[in-house]
Short mmCIF file of C-alpha atoms in Angstrom, two decimals:
data_model
loop_
_atom_site.label_atom_id
_atom_site.label_comp_id
_atom_site.label_asym_id
_atom_site.label_seq_id
_atom_site.Cartn_x
_atom_site.Cartn_y
_atom_site.Cartn_z
CA MET V 20 81.97 0.98 130.39
CA LYS V 21 83.05 3.24 127.52
CA SER V 22 85.48 1.77 125.01
CA LEU V 23 88.90 3.34 124.65
CA LEU V 24 89.44 4.70 121.17
CA VAL V 25 92.95 4.34 119.76
CA CYS V 26 92.97 5.39 116.11
CA PHE V 27 95.72 7.05 114.14
CA THR V 28 96.58 8.34 110.71
CA ILE V 29 100.21 9.32 110.17
CA ALA V 30 101.17 10.95 106.86
CA SER V 31 104.10 9.27 105.14
CA ASP V 32 105.93 9.60 101.84
CA ARG V 33 105.56 5.87 101.27
CA GLN V 34 101.75 5.67 101.33
CA PRO V 35 99.31 7.10 98.77
CA ARG V 36 96.39 8.92 100.34
CA ASN V 37 93.40 7.10 98.91
CA THR V 38 90.41 5.52 100.59
CA ALA V 39 91.32 1.93 99.72
CA PHE V 40 94.82 2.32 101.08
CA MET V 41 93.62 3.97 104.25
CA SER V 42 91.05 1.29 105.06
CA ALA V 43 92.02 -0.66 108.16
CA LEU V 44 93.70 -4.02 107.87
CA ILE V 45 92.71 -4.88 111.44
CA GLU V 46 90.19 -3.16 113.71
CA THR V 47 88.97 -3.91 117.17
CA ARG V 48 85.66 -2.78 118.56
CA ALA V 49 85.30 -2.66 122.34
CA LEU V 50 87.69 -5.62 122.58
CA THR V 51 88.18 -6.98 126.09
CA ARG V 52 89.92 -9.85 127.85
CA MET V 53 89.11 -11.05 131.35
CA ASP V 54 90.92 -13.37 133.71
CA GLU V 55 87.83 -15.53 134.23
CA ARG V 56 89.22 -17.30 137.28
CA ARG V 57 89.98 -14.12 139.21
CA GLN V 58 87.38 -11.97 137.40
CA VAL V 59 90.04 -9.35 136.73
CA PRO V 60 90.08 -7.32 133.49
CA LEU V 61 93.28 -7.87 131.50
CA LEU V 62 92.30 -5.64 128.58
CA GLN V 63 89.85 -2.77 128.98
CA PRO V 64 87.30 -2.21 126.16
CA THR V 65 89.42 -0.96 123.27
CA ASP V 66 88.75 0.35 119.78
CA PHE V 67 91.85 0.19 117.60
CA SER V 68 92.72 0.52 113.93
CA LEU V 69 95.84 -0.67 112.08
CA LYS V 70 96.23 0.60 108.53
CA ARG V 71 98.58 -0.25 105.69
CA ALA V 72 102.11 1.14 106.10
CA ASP V 73 101.65 1.59 109.87
CA ARG V 74 104.64 0.78 112.07
CA VAL V 75 103.28 0.71 115.60
CA SER V 76 105.10 0.10 118.87
CA ILE V 77 103.48 -0.61 122.22
CA THR V 78 105.42 -0.19 125.43
CA GLY V 79 104.47 -0.61 129.07
CA THR V 80 105.46 -2.44 132.21
CA SER V 81 105.28 -6.21 132.56
CA GLY V 82 101.70 -7.32 133.18
CA SER V 83 100.19 -4.15 131.70
CA GLY V 84 98.34 -6.08 128.98
CA LYS V 85 100.62 -5.69 125.95
CA SER V 86 100.86 -9.41 125.16
CA VAL V 87 97.19 -9.92 126.07
CA PHE V 88 96.23 -7.39 123.40
CA LEU V 89 98.56 -8.83 120.76
CA ARG V 90 97.39 -12.41 121.36
CA ALA V 91 93.77 -11.26 121.10
CA LEU V 92 94.55 -9.59 117.75
CA ALA V 93 96.15 -12.83 116.58
CA LEU V 94 93.03 -14.74 117.71
CA LEU V 95 95.23 -16.98 119.82
CA ASP V 96 93.10 -16.12 122.86
CA ALA V 97 89.38 -15.56 122.40
CA PRO V 98 88.20 -12.10 123.48
CA SER V 99 85.79 -11.93 126.39
CA SER V 100 83.72 -9.40 124.45
CA GLY V 101 84.01 -7.13 121.43
CA GLN V 102 85.18 -7.88 117.91
CA VAL V 103 88.28 -8.20 115.77
CA LEU V 104 87.65 -7.17 112.15
CA TRP V 105 89.85 -8.03 109.18
CA ASN V 106 89.50 -5.74 106.17
CA GLY V 107 86.28 -4.47 107.70
CA GLN V 108 84.67 -7.89 108.22
CA PRO V 109 84.18 -10.11 111.29
CA ILE V 110 86.21 -13.33 111.27
CA SER V 111 84.32 -16.60 111.51
CA ASN V 112 85.82 -19.65 113.21
CA ALA V 113 86.27 -21.28 109.82
CA GLN V 114 88.32 -18.29 108.61
CA ILE V 115 90.77 -18.26 111.53
CA PRO V 116 93.46 -20.48 109.89
CA HIS V 117 93.34 -18.30 106.76
CA TYR V 118 93.49 -15.15 108.91
CA ARG V 119 96.56 -16.43 110.74
CA SER V 120 98.36 -17.05 107.45
CA HIS V 121 98.01 -13.31 106.71
CA ILE V 122 98.21 -11.88 110.24
CA SER V 123 101.27 -13.52 111.80
CA TYR V 124 102.18 -13.56 115.48
CA LEU V 125 105.83 -13.94 116.55
CA SER V 126 106.53 -14.69 120.20
CA GLN V 127 109.63 -14.15 122.30
CA ARG V 128 110.37 -17.89 122.41
CA PRO V 129 110.31 -19.61 119.00
CA ALA V 130 108.88 -23.11 118.66
CA LEU V 131 111.23 -25.51 116.86
CA ILE V 132 110.81 -28.97 115.42
CA ASP V 133 113.53 -31.61 115.29
CA GLY V 134 115.77 -31.46 112.24
CA THR V 135 117.63 -28.79 110.34
CA VAL V 136 116.83 -25.13 109.84
CA GLU V 137 115.54 -26.02 106.38
CA ASP V 138 113.25 -28.69 107.86
CA ASN V 139 111.78 -26.02 110.13
CA LEU V 140 111.32 -23.61 107.24
CA ARG V 141 109.60 -26.25 105.12
CA PHE V 142 107.26 -27.28 107.94
CA PRO V 143 104.51 -24.65 107.38
CA PHE V 144 103.93 -25.97 103.86
CA SER V 145 102.88 -29.33 105.33
CA LEU V 146 99.90 -27.67 107.02
CA LYS V 147 96.49 -27.98 105.41
CA THR V 148 96.00 -24.25 104.83
CA LEU V 149 99.35 -23.93 103.00
CA ARG V 150 99.56 -27.14 101.00
CA GLN V 151 98.92 -25.28 97.76
CA ARG V 152 102.09 -23.24 98.33
CA HIS V 153 105.70 -24.34 98.06
CA PHE V 154 109.01 -23.74 99.80
CA GLU V 155 111.09 -21.30 97.74
CA PRO V 156 114.85 -21.64 98.44
CA ALA V 157 115.79 -18.45 96.56
CA ALA V 158 113.37 -16.32 98.59
CA VAL V 159 114.63 -17.86 101.84
CA ILE V 160 118.28 -17.29 100.91
CA ALA V 161 117.47 -13.63 100.20
CA LEU V 162 115.89 -13.34 103.66
CA LEU V 163 118.93 -14.99 105.23
CA GLY V 164 121.09 -12.37 103.55
CA HIS V 165 119.17 -9.56 105.24
CA ALA V 166 120.03 -11.15 108.58
CA GLY V 167 123.69 -11.61 107.65
CA LYS V 168 123.37 -15.40 107.31
CA SER V 169 124.85 -17.51 104.51
CA PRO V 170 122.93 -20.33 102.74
CA ASP V 171 124.92 -22.80 104.90
CA PHE V 172 122.67 -21.75 107.79
CA LEU V 173 119.92 -23.92 106.28
CA ALA V 174 121.88 -27.09 107.09
CA LYS V 175 122.39 -26.30 110.79
CA ASN V 176 120.64 -28.51 113.32
CA ALA V 177 117.80 -26.57 114.92
CA GLY V 178 118.72 -27.96 118.32
CA ASP V 179 122.17 -26.38 118.08
CA LEU V 180 120.96 -22.85 117.37
CA SER V 181 121.60 -19.99 119.77
CA GLY V 182 118.61 -17.98 120.97
CA GLY V 183 119.30 -15.31 118.37
CA GLU V 184 119.69 -17.82 115.54
CA ALA V 185 116.47 -19.57 116.56
CA GLN V 186 114.58 -16.28 116.48
CA VAL V 187 116.01 -15.40 113.05
CA MET V 188 114.90 -18.82 111.80
CA SER V 189 111.44 -18.39 113.31
CA LEU V 190 111.06 -14.97 111.73
CA ILE V 191 112.15 -16.21 108.30
CA ARG V 192 109.69 -19.10 108.65
CA THR V 193 106.99 -16.45 109.01
CA LEU V 194 108.26 -13.91 106.46
CA GLN V 195 108.54 -16.47 103.66
CA LEU V 196 104.72 -16.69 103.76
CA ASN V 197 104.40 -12.98 102.87
CA PRO V 198 102.07 -11.96 105.71
CA GLU V 199 100.14 -8.69 105.55
CA VAL V 200 100.71 -7.92 109.22
CA LEU V 201 103.30 -8.92 111.81
CA LEU V 202 102.34 -8.99 115.48
CA LEU V 203 105.71 -8.97 117.24
CA ASP V 204 105.56 -9.87 120.92
CA GLU V 205 108.94 -8.72 122.30
CA PRO V 206 110.82 -10.78 119.67
CA THR V 207 114.25 -9.51 120.77
CA ALA V 208 113.74 -9.33 124.55
CA ALA V 209 115.99 -12.32 125.25
CA LEU V 210 118.58 -11.57 122.56
CA ASP V 211 122.00 -9.94 122.59
CA PRO V 212 122.42 -6.63 120.69
CA ALA V 213 123.88 -8.26 117.56
CA SER V 214 121.02 -10.75 117.30
CA SER V 215 118.50 -7.98 117.94
CA ARG V 216 119.93 -6.02 115.01
CA GLU V 217 119.57 -9.08 112.76
CA VAL V 218 115.88 -9.38 113.67
CA GLU V 219 115.33 -5.66 113.15
CA ALA V 220 117.08 -5.79 109.75
CA LEU V 221 114.84 -8.64 108.61
CA ILE V 222 111.69 -6.78 109.61
CA ASP V 223 112.90 -3.55 108.01
CA ALA V 224 113.54 -5.39 104.73
CA TRP V 225 110.14 -7.14 104.81
CA PHE V 226 108.34 -3.86 105.53
CA ALA V 227 110.21 -1.88 102.86
CA ALA V 228 109.38 -4.45 100.15
CA ASP V 229 105.63 -3.66 100.15
CA ASN V 230 103.98 -0.47 101.39
CA ALA V 231 100.69 -2.30 102.00
CA ARG V 232 102.20 -4.14 104.99
CA ALA V 233 102.03 -3.14 108.64
CA TYR V 234 103.26 -4.32 112.01
CA ILE V 235 102.81 -3.90 115.74
CA TRP V 236 105.91 -4.29 117.87
CA VAL V 237 105.52 -4.86 121.61
CA SER V 238 108.75 -3.91 123.33
CA HIS V 239 110.07 -3.09 126.79
CA ASP V 240 112.91 -1.12 125.14
CA LEU V 241 111.94 2.53 124.53
CA ASP V 242 114.92 3.13 122.23
CA GLN V 243 113.92 0.18 120.07
CA ALA V 244 110.28 1.31 120.09
CA ARG V 245 111.30 4.74 118.78
CA ARG V 246 113.65 3.22 116.21
CA MET V 247 111.20 0.68 114.85
CA SER V 248 107.94 2.64 114.79
CA ASP V 249 106.24 5.76 113.52
CA ILE V 250 103.38 5.45 116.01
CA HIS V 251 104.08 4.82 119.69
CA LEU V 252 101.30 3.60 121.99
CA HIS V 253 101.46 2.85 125.69
CA MET V 254 99.70 0.15 127.70
CA SER V 255 98.91 0.53 131.40
CA ALA V 256 96.55 -1.68 133.41
CA GLY V 257 94.86 -2.92 130.25
CA VAL V 258 94.36 0.59 128.83
CA LEU V 259 95.92 1.30 125.42
CA SER V 260 96.71 4.95 124.84
CA GLY V 261 99.23 7.31 123.31
CA ALA V 262 98.72 7.55 119.55
CA ALA V 263 101.84 9.70 119.43
CA GLN V 264 104.69 9.97 116.96
CA PRO V 265 107.91 9.01 118.81
#
């Protein structure tokens, strides 16, 4: 079966046109995912390239393969065949934790630990791969400000947070680590409009702070996809296509 090529280069005022900048952060080569139990393809063989300063949205119906593709990029689910490359190189099993600290996946339903918001934000620094780094209150307070939250938010009990507040906390927990790429799996699907705007504002601020960053936003909301991306792709029956400017 031929692989499906999805590559794009969109000119932008914010990105210098040089070879180093245009090299892909993430590539896939003939990447596939199969439902092994039913022997049904979930993701058709796909070649894909994400470059610095790319803002990509992927839309499609439920079950079309959007989340399957994003989870494969995050190396949360092993591909059935094909490769994921990071900065042009294959990723060994030993490199996966390091990869995930740079290529961050955010799901629709945030995972919380018991304790305060601050406890949750400090938690990543207890992990082996991040023990050389430290929680930075000033950076976190700045992120809270982008979402319209005061420093008092840090003292709230995580169990008392609304869905929108929990997602803002989860996103800040990720953004404080300065990832290169965000893989956003319908992060606002279950949120009210005000909470959705807070999440969007946080991502806009993170993206604007460094033109070497990039993200992929899976959304069921076409208006949001147009608002939050320069490149709009479509997923249908495991086939990724579109490569169009919304």
